[in-house]
mmCIF file of C-alpha atoms and ligand atoms in Angstrom:
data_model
loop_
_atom_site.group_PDB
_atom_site.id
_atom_site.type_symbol
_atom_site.label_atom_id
_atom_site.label_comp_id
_atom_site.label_asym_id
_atom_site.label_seq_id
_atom_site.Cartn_x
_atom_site.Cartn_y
_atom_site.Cartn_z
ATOM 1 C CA UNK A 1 7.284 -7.081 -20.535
ATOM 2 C CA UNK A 2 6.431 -7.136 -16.927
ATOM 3 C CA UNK A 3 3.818 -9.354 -15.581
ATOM 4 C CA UNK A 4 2.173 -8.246 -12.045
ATOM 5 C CA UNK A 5 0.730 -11.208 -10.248
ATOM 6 C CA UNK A 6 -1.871 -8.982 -7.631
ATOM 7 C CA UNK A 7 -5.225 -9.162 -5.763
ATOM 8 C CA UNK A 8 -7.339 -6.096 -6.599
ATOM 9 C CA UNK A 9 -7.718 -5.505 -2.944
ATOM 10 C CA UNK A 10 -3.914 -6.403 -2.019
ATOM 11 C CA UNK A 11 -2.179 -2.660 -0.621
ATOM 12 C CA UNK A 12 1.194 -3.650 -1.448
ATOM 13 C CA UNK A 13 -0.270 -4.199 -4.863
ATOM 14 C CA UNK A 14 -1.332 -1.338 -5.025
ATOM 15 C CA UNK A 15 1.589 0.682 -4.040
ATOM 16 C CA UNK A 16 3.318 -1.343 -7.329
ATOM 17 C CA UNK A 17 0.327 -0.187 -9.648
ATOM 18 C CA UNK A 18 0.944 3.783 -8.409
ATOM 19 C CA UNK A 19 4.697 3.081 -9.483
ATOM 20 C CA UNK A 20 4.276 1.203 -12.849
ATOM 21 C CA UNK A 21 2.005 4.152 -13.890
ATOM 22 C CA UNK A 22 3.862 6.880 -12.452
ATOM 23 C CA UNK A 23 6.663 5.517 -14.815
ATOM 24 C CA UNK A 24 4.057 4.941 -17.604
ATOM 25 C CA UNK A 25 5.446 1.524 -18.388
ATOM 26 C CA UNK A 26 3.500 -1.574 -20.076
ATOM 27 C CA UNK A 27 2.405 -3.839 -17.625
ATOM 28 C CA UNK A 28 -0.356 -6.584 -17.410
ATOM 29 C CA UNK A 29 -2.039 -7.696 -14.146
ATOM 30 C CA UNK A 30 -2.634 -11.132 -13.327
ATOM 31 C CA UNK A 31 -3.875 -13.236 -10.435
ATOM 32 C CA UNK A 32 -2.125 -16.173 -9.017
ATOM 33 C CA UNK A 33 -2.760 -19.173 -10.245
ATOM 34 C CA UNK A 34 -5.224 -20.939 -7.361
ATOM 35 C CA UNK A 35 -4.840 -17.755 -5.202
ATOM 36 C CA UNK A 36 -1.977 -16.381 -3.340
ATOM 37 C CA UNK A 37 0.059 -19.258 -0.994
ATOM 38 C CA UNK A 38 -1.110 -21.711 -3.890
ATOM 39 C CA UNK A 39 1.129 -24.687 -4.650
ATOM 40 C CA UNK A 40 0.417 -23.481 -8.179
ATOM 41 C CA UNK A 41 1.712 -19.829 -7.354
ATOM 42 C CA UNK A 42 4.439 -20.878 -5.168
ATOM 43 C CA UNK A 43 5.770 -22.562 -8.373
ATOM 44 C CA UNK A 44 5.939 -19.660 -9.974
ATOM 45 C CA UNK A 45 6.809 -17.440 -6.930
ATOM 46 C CA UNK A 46 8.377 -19.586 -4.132
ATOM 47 C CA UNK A 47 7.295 -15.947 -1.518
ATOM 48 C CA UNK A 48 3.552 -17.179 -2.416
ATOM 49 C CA UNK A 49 2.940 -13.398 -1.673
ATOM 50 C CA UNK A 50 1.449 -10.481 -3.757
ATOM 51 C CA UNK A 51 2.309 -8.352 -5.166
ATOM 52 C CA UNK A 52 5.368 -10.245 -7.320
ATOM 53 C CA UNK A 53 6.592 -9.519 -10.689
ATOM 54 C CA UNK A 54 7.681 -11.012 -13.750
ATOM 55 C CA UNK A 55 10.054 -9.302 -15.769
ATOM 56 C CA UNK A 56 11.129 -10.902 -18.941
ATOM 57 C CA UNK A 57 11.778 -13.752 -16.907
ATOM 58 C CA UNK A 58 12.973 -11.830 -14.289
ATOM 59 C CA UNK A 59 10.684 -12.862 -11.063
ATOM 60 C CA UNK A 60 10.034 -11.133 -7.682
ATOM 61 C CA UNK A 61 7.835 -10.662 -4.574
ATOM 62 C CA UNK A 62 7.932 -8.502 -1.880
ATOM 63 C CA UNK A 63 6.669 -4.568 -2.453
ATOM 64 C CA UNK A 64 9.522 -2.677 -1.590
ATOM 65 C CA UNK A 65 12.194 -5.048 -3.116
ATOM 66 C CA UNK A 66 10.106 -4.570 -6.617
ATOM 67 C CA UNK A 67 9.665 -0.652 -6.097
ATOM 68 C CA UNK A 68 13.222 -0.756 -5.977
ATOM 69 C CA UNK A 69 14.139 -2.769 -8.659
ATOM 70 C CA UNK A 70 11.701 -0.994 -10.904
ATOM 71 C CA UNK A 71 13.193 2.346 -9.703
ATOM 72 C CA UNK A 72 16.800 0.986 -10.846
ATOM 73 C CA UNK A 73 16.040 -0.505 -13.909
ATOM 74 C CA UNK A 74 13.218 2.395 -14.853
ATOM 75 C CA UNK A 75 15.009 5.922 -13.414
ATOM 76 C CA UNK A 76 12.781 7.735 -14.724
ATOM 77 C CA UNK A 77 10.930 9.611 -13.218
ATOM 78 C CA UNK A 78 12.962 8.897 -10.214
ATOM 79 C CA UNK A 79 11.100 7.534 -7.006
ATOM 80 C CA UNK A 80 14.150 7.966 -4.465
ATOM 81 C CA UNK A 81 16.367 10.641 -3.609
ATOM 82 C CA UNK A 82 20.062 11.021 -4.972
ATOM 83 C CA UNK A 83 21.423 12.083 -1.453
ATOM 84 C CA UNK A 84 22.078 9.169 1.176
ATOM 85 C CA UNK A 85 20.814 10.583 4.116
ATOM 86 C CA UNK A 86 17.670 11.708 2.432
ATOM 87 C CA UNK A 87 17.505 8.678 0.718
ATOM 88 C CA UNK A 88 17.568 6.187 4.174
ATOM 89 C CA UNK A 89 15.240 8.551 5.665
ATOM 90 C CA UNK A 90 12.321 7.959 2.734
ATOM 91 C CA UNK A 91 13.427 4.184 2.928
ATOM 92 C CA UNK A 92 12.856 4.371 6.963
ATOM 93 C CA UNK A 93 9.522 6.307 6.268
ATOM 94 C CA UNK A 94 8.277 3.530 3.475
ATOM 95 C CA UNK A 95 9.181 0.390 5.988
ATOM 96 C CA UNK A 96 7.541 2.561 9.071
ATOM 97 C CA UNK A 97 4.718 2.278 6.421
ATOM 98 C CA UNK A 98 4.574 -1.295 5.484
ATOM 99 C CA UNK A 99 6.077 -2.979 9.108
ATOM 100 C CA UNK A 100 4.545 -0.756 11.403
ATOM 101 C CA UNK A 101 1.103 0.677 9.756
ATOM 102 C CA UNK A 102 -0.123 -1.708 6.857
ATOM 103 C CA UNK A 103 -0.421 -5.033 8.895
ATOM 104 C CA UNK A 104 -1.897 -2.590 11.945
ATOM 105 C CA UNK A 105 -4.965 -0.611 9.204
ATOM 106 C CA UNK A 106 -4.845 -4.701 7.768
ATOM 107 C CA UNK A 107 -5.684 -6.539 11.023
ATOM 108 C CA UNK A 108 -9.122 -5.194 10.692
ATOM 109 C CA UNK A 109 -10.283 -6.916 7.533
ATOM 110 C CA UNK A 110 -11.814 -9.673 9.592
ATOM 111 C CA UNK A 111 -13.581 -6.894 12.294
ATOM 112 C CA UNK A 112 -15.244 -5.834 8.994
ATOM 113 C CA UNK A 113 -18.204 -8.441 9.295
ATOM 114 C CA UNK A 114 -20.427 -7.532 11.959
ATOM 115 C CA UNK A 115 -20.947 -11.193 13.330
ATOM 116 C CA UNK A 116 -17.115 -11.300 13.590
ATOM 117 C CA UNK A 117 -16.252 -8.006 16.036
ATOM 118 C CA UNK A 118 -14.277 -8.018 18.924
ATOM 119 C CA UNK A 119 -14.604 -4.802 20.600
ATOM 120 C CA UNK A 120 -11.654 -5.041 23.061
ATOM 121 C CA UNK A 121 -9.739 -5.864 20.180
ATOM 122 C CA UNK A 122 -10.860 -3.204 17.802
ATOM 123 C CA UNK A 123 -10.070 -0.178 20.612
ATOM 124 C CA UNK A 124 -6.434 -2.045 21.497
ATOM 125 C CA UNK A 125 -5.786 -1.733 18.125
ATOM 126 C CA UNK A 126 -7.431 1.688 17.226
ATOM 127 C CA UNK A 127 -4.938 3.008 20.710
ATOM 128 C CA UNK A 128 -1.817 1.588 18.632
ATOM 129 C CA UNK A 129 -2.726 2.936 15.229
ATOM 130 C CA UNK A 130 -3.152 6.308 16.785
ATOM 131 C CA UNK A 131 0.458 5.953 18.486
ATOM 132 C CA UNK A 132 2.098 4.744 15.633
ATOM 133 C CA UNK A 133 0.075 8.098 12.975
ATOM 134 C CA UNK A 134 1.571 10.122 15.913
ATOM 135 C CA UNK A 135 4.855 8.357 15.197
ATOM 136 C CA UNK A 136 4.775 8.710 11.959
ATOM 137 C CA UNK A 137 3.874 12.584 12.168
ATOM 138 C CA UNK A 138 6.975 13.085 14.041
ATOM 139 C CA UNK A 139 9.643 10.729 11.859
ATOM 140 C CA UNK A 140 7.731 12.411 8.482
ATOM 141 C CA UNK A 141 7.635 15.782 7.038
ATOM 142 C CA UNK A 142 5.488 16.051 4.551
ATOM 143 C CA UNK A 143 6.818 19.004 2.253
ATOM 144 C CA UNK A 144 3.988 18.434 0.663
ATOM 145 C CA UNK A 145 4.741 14.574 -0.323
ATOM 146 C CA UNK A 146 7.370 12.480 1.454
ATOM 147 C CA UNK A 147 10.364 13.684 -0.206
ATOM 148 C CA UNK A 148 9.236 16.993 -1.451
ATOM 149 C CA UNK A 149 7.211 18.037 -4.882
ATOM 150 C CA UNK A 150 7.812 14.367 -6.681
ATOM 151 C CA UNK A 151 6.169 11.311 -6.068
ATOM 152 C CA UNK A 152 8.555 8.736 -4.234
ATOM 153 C CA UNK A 153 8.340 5.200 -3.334
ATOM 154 C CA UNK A 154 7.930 6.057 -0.020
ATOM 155 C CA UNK A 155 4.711 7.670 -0.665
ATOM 156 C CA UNK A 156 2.961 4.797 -2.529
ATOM 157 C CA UNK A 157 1.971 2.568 0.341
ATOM 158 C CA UNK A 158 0.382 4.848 1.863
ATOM 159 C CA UNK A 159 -2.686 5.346 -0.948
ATOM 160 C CA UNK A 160 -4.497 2.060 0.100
ATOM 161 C CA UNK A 161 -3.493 2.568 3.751
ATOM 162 C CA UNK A 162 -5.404 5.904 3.756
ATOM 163 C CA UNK A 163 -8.543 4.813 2.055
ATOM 164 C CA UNK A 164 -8.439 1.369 4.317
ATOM 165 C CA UNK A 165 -8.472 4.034 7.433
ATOM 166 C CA UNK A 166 -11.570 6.173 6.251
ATOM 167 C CA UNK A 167 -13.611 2.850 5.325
ATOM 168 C CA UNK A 168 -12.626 2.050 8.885
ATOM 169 C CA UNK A 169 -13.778 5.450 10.384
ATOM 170 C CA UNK A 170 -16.922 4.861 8.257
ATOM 171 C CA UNK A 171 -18.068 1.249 9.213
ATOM 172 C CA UNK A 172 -16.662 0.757 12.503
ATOM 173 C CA UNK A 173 -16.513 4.327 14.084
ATOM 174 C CA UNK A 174 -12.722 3.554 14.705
ATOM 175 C CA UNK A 175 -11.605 6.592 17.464
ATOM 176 C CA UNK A 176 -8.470 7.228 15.307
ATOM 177 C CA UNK A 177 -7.807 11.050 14.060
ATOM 178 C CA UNK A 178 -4.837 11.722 11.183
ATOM 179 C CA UNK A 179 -2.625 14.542 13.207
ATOM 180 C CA UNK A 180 -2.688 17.208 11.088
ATOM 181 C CA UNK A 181 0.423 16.973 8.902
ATOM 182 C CA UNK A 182 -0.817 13.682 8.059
ATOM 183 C CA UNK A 183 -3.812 14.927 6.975
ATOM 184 C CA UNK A 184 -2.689 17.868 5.051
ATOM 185 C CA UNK A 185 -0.143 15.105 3.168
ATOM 186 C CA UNK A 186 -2.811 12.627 2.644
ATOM 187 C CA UNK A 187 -5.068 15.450 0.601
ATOM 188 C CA UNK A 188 -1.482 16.305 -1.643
ATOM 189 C CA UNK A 189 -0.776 12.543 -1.617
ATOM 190 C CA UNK A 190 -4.719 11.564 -3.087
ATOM 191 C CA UNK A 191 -4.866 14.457 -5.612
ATOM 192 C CA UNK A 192 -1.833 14.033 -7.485
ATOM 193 C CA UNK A 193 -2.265 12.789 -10.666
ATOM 194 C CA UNK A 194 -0.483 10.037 -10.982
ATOM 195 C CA UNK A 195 -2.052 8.236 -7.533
ATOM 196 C CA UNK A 196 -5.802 9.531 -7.887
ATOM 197 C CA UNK A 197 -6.788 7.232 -10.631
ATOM 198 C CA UNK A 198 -5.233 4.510 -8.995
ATOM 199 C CA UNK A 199 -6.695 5.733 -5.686
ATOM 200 C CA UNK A 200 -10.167 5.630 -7.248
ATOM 201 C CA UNK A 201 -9.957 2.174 -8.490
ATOM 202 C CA UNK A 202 -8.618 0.590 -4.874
ATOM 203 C CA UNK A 203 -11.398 2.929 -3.286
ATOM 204 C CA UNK A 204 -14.340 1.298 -5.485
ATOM 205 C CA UNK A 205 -12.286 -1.955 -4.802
ATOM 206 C CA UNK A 206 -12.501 -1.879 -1.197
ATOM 207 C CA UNK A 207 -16.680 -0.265 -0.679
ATOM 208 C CA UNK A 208 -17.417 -3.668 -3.061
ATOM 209 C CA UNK A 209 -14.993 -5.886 -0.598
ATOM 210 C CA UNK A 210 -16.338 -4.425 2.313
ATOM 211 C CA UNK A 211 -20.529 -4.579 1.304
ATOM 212 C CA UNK A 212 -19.489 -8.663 0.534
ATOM 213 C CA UNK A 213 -18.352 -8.382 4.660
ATOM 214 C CA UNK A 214 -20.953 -5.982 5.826
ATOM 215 C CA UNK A 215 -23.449 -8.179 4.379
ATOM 216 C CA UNK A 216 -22.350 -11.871 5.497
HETATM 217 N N1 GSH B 301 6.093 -7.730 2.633
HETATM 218 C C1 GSH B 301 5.237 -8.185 1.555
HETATM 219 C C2 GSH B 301 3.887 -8.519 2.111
HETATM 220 C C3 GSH B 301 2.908 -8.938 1.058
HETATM 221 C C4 GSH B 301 1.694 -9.578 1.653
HETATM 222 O O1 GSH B 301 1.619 -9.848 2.856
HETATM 223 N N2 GSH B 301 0.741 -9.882 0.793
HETATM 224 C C5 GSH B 301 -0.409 -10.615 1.197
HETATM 225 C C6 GSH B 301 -1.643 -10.164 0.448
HETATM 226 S S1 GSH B 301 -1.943 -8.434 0.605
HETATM 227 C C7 GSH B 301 -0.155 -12.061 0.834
HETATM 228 O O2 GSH B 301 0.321 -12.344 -0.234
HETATM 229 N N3 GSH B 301 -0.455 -12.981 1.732
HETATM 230 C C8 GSH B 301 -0.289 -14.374 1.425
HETATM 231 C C9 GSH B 301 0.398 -15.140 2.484
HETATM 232 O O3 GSH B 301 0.770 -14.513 3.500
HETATM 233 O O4 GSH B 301 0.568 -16.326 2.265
HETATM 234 C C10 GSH B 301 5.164 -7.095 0.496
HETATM 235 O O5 GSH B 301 5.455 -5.925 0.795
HETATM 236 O O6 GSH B 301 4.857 -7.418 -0.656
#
């Protein structure tokens, strides 16, 4: 039985839901106990982070080390490549993702609430997030997913990341423009059928999130 401990706005969570469905195993969602950081959560999961798992007594946090675990214990489908070079280089592309982009798209969650917005800091940070999509357009190529036809781990984060940036476009007029590989890729990455269900739940998520911060 696995137990996901999750936010419903959290993007690493999400990243883990895209995987335990792509692998169509059983899986509940919970909350932490008293919120993530808790005393009460930390008890359970020293990290204090979500996303963390519980498998049959088995516990871990951080989203890559439980993608994977859940890609060794579950190979099937599998969410890596066999070979070792293209393996590290879908590993590189998935911590580009979640060192380099997530906490970047994430830093805006408190520019969300008009009372709140710093406009020096939302164009510094709109000037990085361009460099590091250009980055990421030349380290990635999208063929049409990360690693070809099959959804990979190294694909996942990049669901919430994507509909974080459009909200962003939307609300704040952010000046940053996916180069076009990335855009192509994000259009194969949303349509696929194992991420556009779970795309459409974060997406619904985050316009509910966001009218709570638009409205403050
Ligand atoms: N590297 C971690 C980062 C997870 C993370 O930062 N989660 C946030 C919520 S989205 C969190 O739990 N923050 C609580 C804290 O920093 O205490 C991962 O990939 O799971």
């Amino acid at each position: 039985m696995i137990t996901l401990y999750n936010v419903p706005v959290s993007s690493y969570g999400s990243k883990i839901r895209i995987i335990l469905d792509h692998k169509q195993l059983d899986w509940t969602e919970i909350p932490p106990p008293d919120g993530y950081g808790s005393g009460a959560y930390k008890a359970i999961i020293p990290a204090g982070t979500v996303p963390a798992i519980d498998h049959d007594g088995f516990r871990l946090a951080d989203s890559e080390a439980i993608a994977e675990y859940l890609d060794t214990v579950f190979p099937t489908p599998p969410m890596r490549p066999d070979a070792p070079q293209a393996a590290a280089s879908a590993r590189e592309i998935s911590r580009f993702h979640d060192t380099r982009i997530e906490p970047l798209v994430r830093s805006y969650f408190s520019q969300v609430t008009p009372a709140n917005r710093d406009a020096a800091l939302i164009a510094a940070n709109a000037a990085l997030l361009q460099t590091r999509l250009d980055d990421l357009a030349a380290i990635a190529a999208p063929a049409p997913l990360m690693t070809g036809d099959n959804l990979a781990i190294a694909d996942c984060g990049f669901v919430a990341s994507f509909t974080i940036i459009a909200l962003l476009q939307d609300i704040l007029d952010l000046p940053v423009t996916l180069p076009p590989a990335i855009a192509t890729y994000r259009e194969s990455l949303l349509a696929h059928p194992d991420v556009a269900g779970e795309y459409a739940r974060y997406r619904a998520v985050l316009d509910e999130w966001a009218a709570t911060k638009l409205n403050a």
